[in-house]
Coordinates of C-alpha atoms in Angstrom, one line a residue:
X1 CA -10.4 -8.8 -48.7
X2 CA -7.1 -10.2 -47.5
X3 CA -5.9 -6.5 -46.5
X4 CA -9.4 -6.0 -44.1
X5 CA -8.9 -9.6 -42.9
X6 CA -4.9 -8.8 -41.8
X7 CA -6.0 -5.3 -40.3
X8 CA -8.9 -6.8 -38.3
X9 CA -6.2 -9.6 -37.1
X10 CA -4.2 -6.8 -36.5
X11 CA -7.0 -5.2 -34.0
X12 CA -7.5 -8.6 -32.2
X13 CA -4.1 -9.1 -31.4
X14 CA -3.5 -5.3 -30.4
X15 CA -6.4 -5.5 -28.3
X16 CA -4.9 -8.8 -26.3
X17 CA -2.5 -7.7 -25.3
X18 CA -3.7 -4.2 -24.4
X19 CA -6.1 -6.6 -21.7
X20 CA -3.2 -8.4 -20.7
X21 CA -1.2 -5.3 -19.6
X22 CA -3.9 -3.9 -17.6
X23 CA -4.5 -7.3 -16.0
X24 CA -2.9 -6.3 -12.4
X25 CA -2.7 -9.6 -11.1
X26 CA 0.0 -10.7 -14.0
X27 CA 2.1 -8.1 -12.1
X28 CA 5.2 -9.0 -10.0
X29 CA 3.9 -7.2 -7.2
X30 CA 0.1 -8.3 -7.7
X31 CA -2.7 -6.3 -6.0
X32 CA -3.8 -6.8 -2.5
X33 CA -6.8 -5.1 0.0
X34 CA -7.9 -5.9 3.6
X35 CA -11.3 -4.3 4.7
X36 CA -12.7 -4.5 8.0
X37 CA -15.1 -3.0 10.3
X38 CA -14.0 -2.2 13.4
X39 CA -16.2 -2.8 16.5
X40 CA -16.6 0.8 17.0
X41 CA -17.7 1.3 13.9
X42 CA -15.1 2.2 11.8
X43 CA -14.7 0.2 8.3
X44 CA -10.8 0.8 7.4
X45 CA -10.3 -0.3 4.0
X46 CA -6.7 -0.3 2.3
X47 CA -5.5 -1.5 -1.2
X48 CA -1.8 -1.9 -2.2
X49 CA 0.3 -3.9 -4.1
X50 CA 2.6 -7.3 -2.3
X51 CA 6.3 -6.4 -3.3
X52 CA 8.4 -9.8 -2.8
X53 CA 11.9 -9.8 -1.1
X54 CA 13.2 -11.4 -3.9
X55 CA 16.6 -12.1 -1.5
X56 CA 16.6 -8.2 -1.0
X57 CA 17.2 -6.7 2.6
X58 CA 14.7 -5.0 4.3
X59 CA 15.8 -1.3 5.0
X60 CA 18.9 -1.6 2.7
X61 CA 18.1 -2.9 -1.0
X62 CA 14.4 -2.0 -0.7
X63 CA 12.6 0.1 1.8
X64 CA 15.6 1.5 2.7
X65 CA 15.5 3.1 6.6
X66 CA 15.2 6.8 6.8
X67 CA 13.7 7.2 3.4
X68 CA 10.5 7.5 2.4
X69 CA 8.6 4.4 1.6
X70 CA 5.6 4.0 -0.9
X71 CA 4.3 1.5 1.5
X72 CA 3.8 -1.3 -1.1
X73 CA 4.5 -1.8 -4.7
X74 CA 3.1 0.2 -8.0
X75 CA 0.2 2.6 -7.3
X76 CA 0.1 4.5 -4.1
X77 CA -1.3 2.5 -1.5
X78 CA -4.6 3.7 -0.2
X79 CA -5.9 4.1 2.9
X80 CA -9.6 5.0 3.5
X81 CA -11.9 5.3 6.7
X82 CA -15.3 6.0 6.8
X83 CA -15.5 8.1 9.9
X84 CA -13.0 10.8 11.6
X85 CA -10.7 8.4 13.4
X86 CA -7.4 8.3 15.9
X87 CA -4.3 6.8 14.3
X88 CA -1.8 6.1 17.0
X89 CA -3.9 8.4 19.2
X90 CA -3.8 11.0 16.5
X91 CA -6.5 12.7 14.7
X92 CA -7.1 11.6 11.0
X93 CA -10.5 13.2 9.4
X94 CA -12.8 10.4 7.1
X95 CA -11.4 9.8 3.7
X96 CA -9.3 8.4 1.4
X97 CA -5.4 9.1 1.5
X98 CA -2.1 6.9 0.3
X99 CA -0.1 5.4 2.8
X100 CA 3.5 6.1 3.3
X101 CA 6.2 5.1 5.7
X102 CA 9.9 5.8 6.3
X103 CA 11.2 2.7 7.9
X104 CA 13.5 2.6 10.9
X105 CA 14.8 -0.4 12.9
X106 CA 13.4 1.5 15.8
X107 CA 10.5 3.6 14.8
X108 CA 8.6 3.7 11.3
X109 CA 6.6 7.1 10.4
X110 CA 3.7 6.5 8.9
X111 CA 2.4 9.1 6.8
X112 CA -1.0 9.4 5.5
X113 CA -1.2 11.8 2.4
X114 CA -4.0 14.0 0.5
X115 CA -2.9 12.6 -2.9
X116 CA -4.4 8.9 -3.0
X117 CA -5.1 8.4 -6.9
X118 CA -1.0 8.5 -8.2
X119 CA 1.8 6.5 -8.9
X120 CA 3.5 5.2 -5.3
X121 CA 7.3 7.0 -6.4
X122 CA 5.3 10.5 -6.4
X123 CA 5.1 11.6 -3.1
X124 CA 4.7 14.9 -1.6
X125 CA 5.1 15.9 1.7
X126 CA 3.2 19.5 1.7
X127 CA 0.3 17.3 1.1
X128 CA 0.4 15.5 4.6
X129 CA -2.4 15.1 6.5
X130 CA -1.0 13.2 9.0
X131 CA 2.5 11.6 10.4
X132 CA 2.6 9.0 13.3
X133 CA 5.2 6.5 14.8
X134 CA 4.2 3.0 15.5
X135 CA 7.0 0.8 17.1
X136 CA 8.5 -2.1 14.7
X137 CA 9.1 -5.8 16.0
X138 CA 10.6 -8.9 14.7
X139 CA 8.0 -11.9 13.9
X140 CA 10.5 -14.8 14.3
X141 CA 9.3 -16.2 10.6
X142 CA 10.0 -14.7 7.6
X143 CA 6.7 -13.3 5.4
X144 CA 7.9 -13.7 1.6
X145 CA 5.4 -10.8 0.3
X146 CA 4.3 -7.9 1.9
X147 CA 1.0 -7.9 3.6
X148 CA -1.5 -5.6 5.4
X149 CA -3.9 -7.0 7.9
X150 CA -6.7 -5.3 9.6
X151 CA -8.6 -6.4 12.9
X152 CA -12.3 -5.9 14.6
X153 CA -9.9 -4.4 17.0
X154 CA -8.6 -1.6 14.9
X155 CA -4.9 -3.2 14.5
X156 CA -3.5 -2.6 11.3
X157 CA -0.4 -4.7 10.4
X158 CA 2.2 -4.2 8.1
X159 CA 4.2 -7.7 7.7
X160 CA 7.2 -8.0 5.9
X161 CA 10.1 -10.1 6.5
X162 CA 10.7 -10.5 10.1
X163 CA 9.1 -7.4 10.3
X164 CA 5.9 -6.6 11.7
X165 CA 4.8 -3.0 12.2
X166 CA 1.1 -2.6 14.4
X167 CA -1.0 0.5 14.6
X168 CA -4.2 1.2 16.1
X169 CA -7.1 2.8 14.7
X170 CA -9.7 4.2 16.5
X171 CA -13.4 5.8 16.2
X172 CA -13.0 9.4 17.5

């Protein structure tokens, strides 16, 4: 009796903490999502997860410029639309894809990729659907945790930092 008693503890406990590590909002970089619909129509939904600056510097000790950026923390950060849309005046077909940059101080590419459902560090280029520039800007205030905003307009935000990084998303 004492033996079932200790493995069924056993199971209780196991099973604890088996929740807690799938609990993403215990994470350091907890989950996030902005969903709108635009006023043409389009509903842009995104999900990612809010990496703090931690005193790190933007572009050097984390999303260092000129490399390619997972756009976020953990899991690839998605980026879906309902309807065939223009990104930065580029054609993007309906669907889901993950969202990745490669920061500049100048310019940021933002890449939307075929392979949504992954770890952010495994990124493939030959699986681009699309690449676009959007301008970056400084904010004058500094934003702790990353953050992705979306408007009735269509203007998608990234904020980080002083940073702020706008692109437009249109109905076709």
């Amino acid at each position: 009796m004492k033996t079932i008693l200790l493995s069924l503890l056993a199971v209780v406990v196991m099973s604890t903490v088996a929740f807690a590590q799938q609990d993403k909002s215990k994470r350091a970089s907890p989950p996030d999502s902005t969903m709108v619909t635009t006023k043409d129509g389009v509903t842009i939904d995104i999900h990612y997860s809010k990496p703090s600056l931690k005193g790190r510097e933007i572009g050097v000790e984390i999303a260092p410029f000129g490399k390619v950026w997972r756009t976020g923390a953990n899991e690839a950060t998605t980026f879906e639309v309902n309807e065939d849309v223009l990104v930065q005046g580029q054609p993007l077909a309906a669907g889901k894809y993950s969202l990745y940059s490669i920061p500049g101080e100048k310019k940021v590419t933002l890449i939307f990729n075929k392979v949504w459902d992954q770890w952010g560090t495994r990124y493939d280029e030959s699986k681009d659907a699309l690449r676009v520039d959007a301008t970056p800007s400084e904010a004058g205030d500094s934003v702790e945790q990353f953050a992705i905003t979306a408007d009735k307009d269509g203007m998608v935000t990234l904020r980080w930092g002083v940073y702020t990084v706008p692109f437009s998303v249109v109905a076709q």
